[in-house]
Amino acid sequence: MSISAFILDPEDEFERAFMLPVATEAFFKQYWEPATEELGLQWTALFQGGTDVEHEDVPAILEEIGKLKEWVTAKMDGEAQEHMLRRLKLLETGLPSAFRRGDTVVHIG
């Protein structure tokens, strides 16, 4: 299984195609979970079980992504570090673009 971000109740082709991969369950447990716990992150802690995100939630999530990027840079190395940084950057740039209409809801889980 894997964790990804997608738009609930898509209304057009962009929304139907929107999907941001976050992590496999195993990768999330091994890397994301320890970082989330150590940093005391609230939104990221919800990703594995699944959470709905509205436009007003994005700044808080982007703040957590920034903290995760710093943690990954300091505490990880090699391919795992590169992989996680790629996924964080994808979320950082892709998540805000999902909210083209006011009532968009993105599910991350």
Short mmCIF file of N, CA and C in Angstrom, two decimals:
data_model
loop_
_atom_site.label_atom_id
_atom_site.label_comp_id
_atom_site.label_asym_id
_atom_site.label_seq_id
_atom_site.Cartn_x
_atom_site.Cartn_y
_atom_site.Cartn_z
N MET A 1 0.84 -1.18 0.00
CA MET A 1 0.00 0.00 0.00
C MET A 1 0.88 1.24 0.00
N SER A 2 0.27 2.32 -0.39
CA SER A 2 1.04 3.56 -0.41
C SER A 2 0.16 4.74 -0.02
N ILE A 3 0.83 5.82 0.30
CA ILE A 3 0.17 7.05 0.71
C ILE A 3 0.32 8.04 -0.44
N SER A 4 -0.79 8.68 -0.81
CA SER A 4 -0.76 9.68 -1.87
C SER A 4 -1.79 10.76 -1.59
N ALA A 5 -1.70 11.83 -2.36
CA ALA A 5 -2.65 12.93 -2.26
C ALA A 5 -3.48 12.96 -3.54
N PHE A 6 -4.79 13.03 -3.40
CA PHE A 6 -5.67 13.10 -4.55
C PHE A 6 -6.90 13.94 -4.21
N ILE A 7 -7.56 14.46 -5.22
CA ILE A 7 -8.71 15.34 -5.02
C ILE A 7 -9.98 14.51 -4.89
N LEU A 8 -10.69 14.75 -3.79
CA LEU A 8 -11.99 14.10 -3.59
C LEU A 8 -13.01 14.78 -4.49
N ASP A 9 -13.92 14.03 -5.03
CA ASP A 9 -14.99 14.55 -5.89
C ASP A 9 -14.46 15.45 -7.00
N PRO A 10 -13.58 14.92 -7.86
CA PRO A 10 -13.02 15.73 -8.94
C PRO A 10 -14.10 16.19 -9.91
N GLU A 11 -13.92 17.40 -10.43
CA GLU A 11 -14.91 17.97 -11.34
C GLU A 11 -14.42 18.14 -12.77
N ASP A 12 -13.13 18.00 -13.03
CA ASP A 12 -12.64 18.13 -14.40
C ASP A 12 -11.44 17.21 -14.59
N GLU A 13 -10.89 17.22 -15.79
CA GLU A 13 -9.78 16.31 -16.11
C GLU A 13 -8.55 16.57 -15.23
N PHE A 14 -8.22 17.83 -14.98
CA PHE A 14 -7.09 18.13 -14.10
C PHE A 14 -7.29 17.48 -12.74
N GLU A 15 -8.47 17.65 -12.16
CA GLU A 15 -8.74 17.11 -10.83
C GLU A 15 -8.77 15.58 -10.83
N ARG A 16 -9.27 14.97 -11.90
CA ARG A 16 -9.29 13.51 -11.98
C ARG A 16 -7.87 12.95 -12.08
N ALA A 17 -6.99 13.69 -12.77
CA ALA A 17 -5.62 13.23 -12.97
C ALA A 17 -4.69 13.59 -11.80
N PHE A 18 -5.12 14.50 -10.93
CA PHE A 18 -4.25 14.98 -9.85
C PHE A 18 -3.94 13.84 -8.87
N MET A 19 -2.66 13.56 -8.70
CA MET A 19 -2.22 12.56 -7.74
C MET A 19 -0.76 12.81 -7.42
N LEU A 20 -0.47 12.98 -6.14
CA LEU A 20 0.90 13.17 -5.68
C LEU A 20 1.31 11.99 -4.82
N PRO A 21 2.28 11.20 -5.25
CA PRO A 21 2.75 10.11 -4.41
C PRO A 21 3.50 10.66 -3.20
N VAL A 22 3.22 10.12 -2.04
CA VAL A 22 3.90 10.55 -0.81
C VAL A 22 4.93 9.50 -0.41
N ALA A 23 4.48 8.29 -0.11
CA ALA A 23 5.41 7.24 0.32
C ALA A 23 4.70 5.90 0.35
N THR A 24 5.47 4.84 0.24
CA THR A 24 4.91 3.51 0.52
C THR A 24 4.71 3.43 2.03
N GLU A 25 3.88 2.50 2.45
CA GLU A 25 3.66 2.32 3.90
C GLU A 25 4.97 2.03 4.61
N ALA A 26 5.79 1.16 4.02
CA ALA A 26 7.05 0.77 4.66
C ALA A 26 8.00 1.98 4.77
N PHE A 27 8.12 2.76 3.71
CA PHE A 27 9.00 3.93 3.73
C PHE A 27 8.48 4.96 4.73
N PHE A 28 7.17 5.14 4.76
CA PHE A 28 6.58 6.10 5.70
C PHE A 28 6.91 5.69 7.13
N LYS A 29 6.71 4.41 7.45
CA LYS A 29 6.99 3.93 8.81
C LYS A 29 8.46 4.08 9.17
N GLN A 30 9.34 3.79 8.21
CA GLN A 30 10.77 3.81 8.50
C GLN A 30 11.34 5.22 8.61
N TYR A 31 10.84 6.16 7.80
CA TYR A 31 11.46 7.49 7.75
C TYR A 31 10.53 8.63 8.16
N TRP A 32 9.35 8.67 7.58
CA TRP A 32 8.44 9.78 7.87
C TRP A 32 7.97 9.76 9.32
N GLU A 33 7.61 8.58 9.81
CA GLU A 33 7.08 8.48 11.17
C GLU A 33 8.06 8.95 12.23
N PRO A 34 9.31 8.49 12.22
CA PRO A 34 10.26 8.98 13.22
C PRO A 34 10.47 10.50 13.15
N ALA A 35 10.55 11.03 11.93
CA ALA A 35 10.73 12.48 11.78
C ALA A 35 9.52 13.23 12.32
N THR A 36 8.34 12.73 11.99
CA THR A 36 7.10 13.35 12.44
C THR A 36 7.01 13.37 13.96
N GLU A 37 7.36 12.25 14.58
CA GLU A 37 7.32 12.16 16.04
C GLU A 37 8.37 13.08 16.67
N GLU A 38 9.59 13.04 16.16
CA GLU A 38 10.66 13.86 16.72
C GLU A 38 10.34 15.35 16.62
N LEU A 39 9.73 15.75 15.50
CA LEU A 39 9.43 17.16 15.28
C LEU A 39 8.07 17.59 15.85
N GLY A 40 7.28 16.63 16.30
CA GLY A 40 5.96 16.94 16.84
C GLY A 40 5.00 17.50 15.80
N LEU A 41 5.05 16.96 14.58
CA LEU A 41 4.23 17.46 13.50
C LEU A 41 2.80 16.91 13.59
N GLN A 42 1.83 17.77 13.39
CA GLN A 42 0.44 17.37 13.53
C GLN A 42 -0.16 16.87 12.22
N TRP A 43 0.00 17.62 11.14
CA TRP A 43 -0.60 17.22 9.87
C TRP A 43 0.05 15.97 9.32
N THR A 44 1.36 15.94 9.31
CA THR A 44 2.07 14.80 8.74
C THR A 44 1.73 13.51 9.49
N ALA A 45 1.48 13.61 10.78
CA ALA A 45 1.11 12.45 11.57
C ALA A 45 -0.20 11.84 11.09
N LEU A 46 -1.04 12.62 10.44
CA LEU A 46 -2.34 12.14 9.96
C LEU A 46 -2.27 11.47 8.59
N PHE A 47 -1.18 11.65 7.87
CA PHE A 47 -1.09 11.15 6.51
C PHE A 47 -1.28 9.64 6.40
N GLN A 48 -0.70 8.88 7.29
CA GLN A 48 -0.76 7.43 7.17
C GLN A 48 -2.19 6.92 7.34
N GLY A 49 -2.92 7.47 8.29
CA GLY A 49 -4.29 7.05 8.50
C GLY A 49 -5.26 7.72 7.53
N GLY A 50 -4.82 8.82 6.94
CA GLY A 50 -5.64 9.55 5.98
C GLY A 50 -6.28 10.78 6.59
N THR A 51 -6.22 11.87 5.86
CA THR A 51 -6.82 13.13 6.31
C THR A 51 -7.25 13.96 5.11
N ASP A 52 -8.30 14.73 5.30
CA ASP A 52 -8.76 15.63 4.26
C ASP A 52 -8.17 17.02 4.49
N VAL A 53 -7.75 17.65 3.41
CA VAL A 53 -7.07 18.93 3.46
C VAL A 53 -7.86 19.95 2.64
N GLU A 54 -8.11 21.10 3.24
CA GLU A 54 -8.76 22.20 2.53
C GLU A 54 -7.72 23.29 2.29
N HIS A 55 -8.08 24.25 1.46
CA HIS A 55 -7.12 25.28 1.06
C HIS A 55 -6.50 25.99 2.25
N GLU A 56 -7.29 26.29 3.27
CA GLU A 56 -6.77 27.03 4.42
C GLU A 56 -5.77 26.21 5.25
N ASP A 57 -5.71 24.89 5.03
CA ASP A 57 -4.78 24.02 5.75
C ASP A 57 -3.39 24.00 5.12
N VAL A 58 -3.30 24.43 3.88
CA VAL A 58 -2.05 24.31 3.11
C VAL A 58 -0.87 25.03 3.78
N PRO A 59 -1.00 26.27 4.27
CA PRO A 59 0.17 26.91 4.89
C PRO A 59 0.76 26.10 6.06
N ALA A 60 -0.09 25.51 6.87
CA ALA A 60 0.41 24.71 8.00
C ALA A 60 1.13 23.46 7.50
N ILE A 61 0.60 22.86 6.47
CA ILE A 61 1.24 21.66 5.91
C ILE A 61 2.57 22.03 5.26
N LEU A 62 2.61 23.14 4.55
CA LEU A 62 3.88 23.58 3.94
C LEU A 62 4.93 23.89 4.99
N GLU A 63 4.50 24.43 6.11
CA GLU A 63 5.43 24.69 7.21
C GLU A 63 6.02 23.37 7.72
N GLU A 64 5.17 22.37 7.87
CA GLU A 64 5.66 21.06 8.31
C GLU A 64 6.60 20.45 7.27
N ILE A 65 6.28 20.61 6.00
CA ILE A 65 7.15 20.08 4.94
C ILE A 65 8.53 20.74 5.03
N GLY A 66 8.57 22.04 5.30
CA GLY A 66 9.85 22.72 5.48
C GLY A 66 10.65 22.14 6.62
N LYS A 67 9.99 21.85 7.73
CA LYS A 67 10.68 21.24 8.88
C LYS A 67 11.17 19.84 8.53
N LEU A 68 10.35 19.09 7.80
CA LEU A 68 10.76 17.75 7.39
C LEU A 68 11.98 17.80 6.47
N LYS A 69 12.01 18.75 5.56
CA LYS A 69 13.16 18.88 4.65
C LYS A 69 14.44 19.14 5.44
N GLU A 70 14.36 20.00 6.43
CA GLU A 70 15.53 20.27 7.27
C GLU A 70 15.97 19.00 8.01
N TRP A 71 15.00 18.27 8.56
CA TRP A 71 15.28 17.04 9.31
C TRP A 71 15.95 16.02 8.39
N VAL A 72 15.38 15.83 7.20
CA VAL A 72 15.91 14.86 6.24
C VAL A 72 17.34 15.21 5.87
N THR A 73 17.60 16.48 5.62
CA THR A 73 18.94 16.92 5.25
C THR A 73 19.94 16.65 6.36
N ALA A 74 19.52 16.84 7.62
CA ALA A 74 20.42 16.67 8.75
C ALA A 74 20.58 15.21 9.19
N LYS A 75 19.53 14.40 9.04
CA LYS A 75 19.52 13.08 9.67
C LYS A 75 19.59 11.89 8.71
N MET A 76 19.41 12.15 7.42
CA MET A 76 19.40 11.05 6.46
C MET A 76 20.50 11.27 5.42
N ASP A 77 20.80 10.22 4.67
CA ASP A 77 21.74 10.36 3.56
C ASP A 77 21.41 9.34 2.48
N GLY A 78 22.14 9.42 1.41
CA GLY A 78 22.00 8.44 0.34
C GLY A 78 20.68 8.51 -0.40
N GLU A 79 20.31 7.37 -0.99
CA GLU A 79 19.11 7.30 -1.81
C GLU A 79 17.83 7.57 -1.03
N ALA A 80 17.77 7.13 0.21
CA ALA A 80 16.57 7.37 1.02
C ALA A 80 16.37 8.87 1.21
N GLN A 81 17.45 9.59 1.48
CA GLN A 81 17.37 11.04 1.64
C GLN A 81 16.89 11.70 0.34
N GLU A 82 17.51 11.32 -0.77
CA GLU A 82 17.14 11.89 -2.06
C GLU A 82 15.67 11.61 -2.39
N HIS A 83 15.24 10.39 -2.14
CA HIS A 83 13.86 9.99 -2.41
C HIS A 83 12.87 10.81 -1.58
N MET A 84 13.14 10.92 -0.30
CA MET A 84 12.23 11.66 0.57
C MET A 84 12.21 13.14 0.22
N LEU A 85 13.36 13.71 -0.08
CA LEU A 85 13.39 15.13 -0.48
C LEU A 85 12.61 15.36 -1.77
N ARG A 86 12.70 14.42 -2.72
CA ARG A 86 11.92 14.54 -3.96
C ARG A 86 10.42 14.54 -3.66
N ARG A 87 9.99 13.65 -2.79
CA ARG A 87 8.57 13.56 -2.46
C ARG A 87 8.10 14.80 -1.70
N LEU A 88 8.93 15.31 -0.81
CA LEU A 88 8.58 16.52 -0.08
C LEU A 88 8.47 17.72 -1.02
N LYS A 89 9.40 17.82 -1.97
CA LYS A 89 9.35 18.92 -2.93
C LYS A 89 8.12 18.80 -3.83
N LEU A 90 7.77 17.57 -4.19
CA LEU A 90 6.58 17.34 -5.00
C LEU A 90 5.32 17.80 -4.25
N LEU A 91 5.24 17.46 -2.98
CA LEU A 91 4.11 17.93 -2.16
C LEU A 91 4.12 19.44 -2.02
N GLU A 92 5.29 19.98 -1.79
CA GLU A 92 5.45 21.42 -1.58
C GLU A 92 4.98 22.23 -2.80
N THR A 93 5.28 21.75 -3.98
CA THR A 93 4.88 22.47 -5.18
C THR A 93 3.51 22.03 -5.69
N GLY A 94 3.21 20.76 -5.55
CA GLY A 94 1.97 20.23 -6.12
C GLY A 94 0.72 20.48 -5.30
N LEU A 95 0.83 20.40 -3.98
CA LEU A 95 -0.37 20.55 -3.15
C LEU A 95 -1.07 21.89 -3.36
N PRO A 96 -0.38 23.01 -3.34
CA PRO A 96 -1.07 24.29 -3.55
C PRO A 96 -1.78 24.37 -4.90
N SER A 97 -1.26 23.68 -5.91
CA SER A 97 -1.85 23.75 -7.24
C SER A 97 -3.18 23.01 -7.34
N ALA A 98 -3.49 22.18 -6.36
CA ALA A 98 -4.73 21.41 -6.38
C ALA A 98 -5.96 22.27 -6.18
N PHE A 99 -5.79 23.41 -5.55
CA PHE A 99 -6.92 24.22 -5.11
C PHE A 99 -7.28 25.29 -6.14
N ARG A 100 -7.82 24.82 -7.27
CA ARG A 100 -8.23 25.73 -8.34
C ARG A 100 -9.63 26.28 -8.08
N ARG A 101 -10.41 25.57 -7.30
CA ARG A 101 -11.74 26.06 -6.95
C ARG A 101 -11.85 26.09 -5.44
N GLY A 102 -12.72 26.92 -4.94
CA GLY A 102 -12.80 27.18 -3.51
C GLY A 102 -13.16 25.99 -2.63
N ASP A 103 -13.95 25.05 -3.14
CA ASP A 103 -14.40 23.96 -2.29
C ASP A 103 -13.63 22.66 -2.52
N THR A 104 -12.46 22.75 -3.13
CA THR A 104 -11.64 21.56 -3.36
C THR A 104 -11.21 20.96 -2.03
N VAL A 105 -11.26 19.62 -1.97
CA VAL A 105 -10.76 18.89 -0.81
C VAL A 105 -9.78 17.86 -1.33
N VAL A 106 -8.58 17.86 -0.78
CA VAL A 106 -7.55 16.89 -1.14
C VAL A 106 -7.44 15.90 0.00
N HIS A 107 -7.46 14.63 -0.34
CA HIS A 107 -7.27 13.59 0.66
C HIS A 107 -5.82 13.11 0.58
N ILE A 108 -5.17 13.08 1.72
CA ILE A 108 -3.81 12.53 1.80
C ILE A 108 -3.89 11.31 2.69
N GLY A 109 -3.58 10.18 2.12
CA GLY A 109 -3.64 8.94 2.90
C GLY A 109 -3.44 7.74 2.03
#
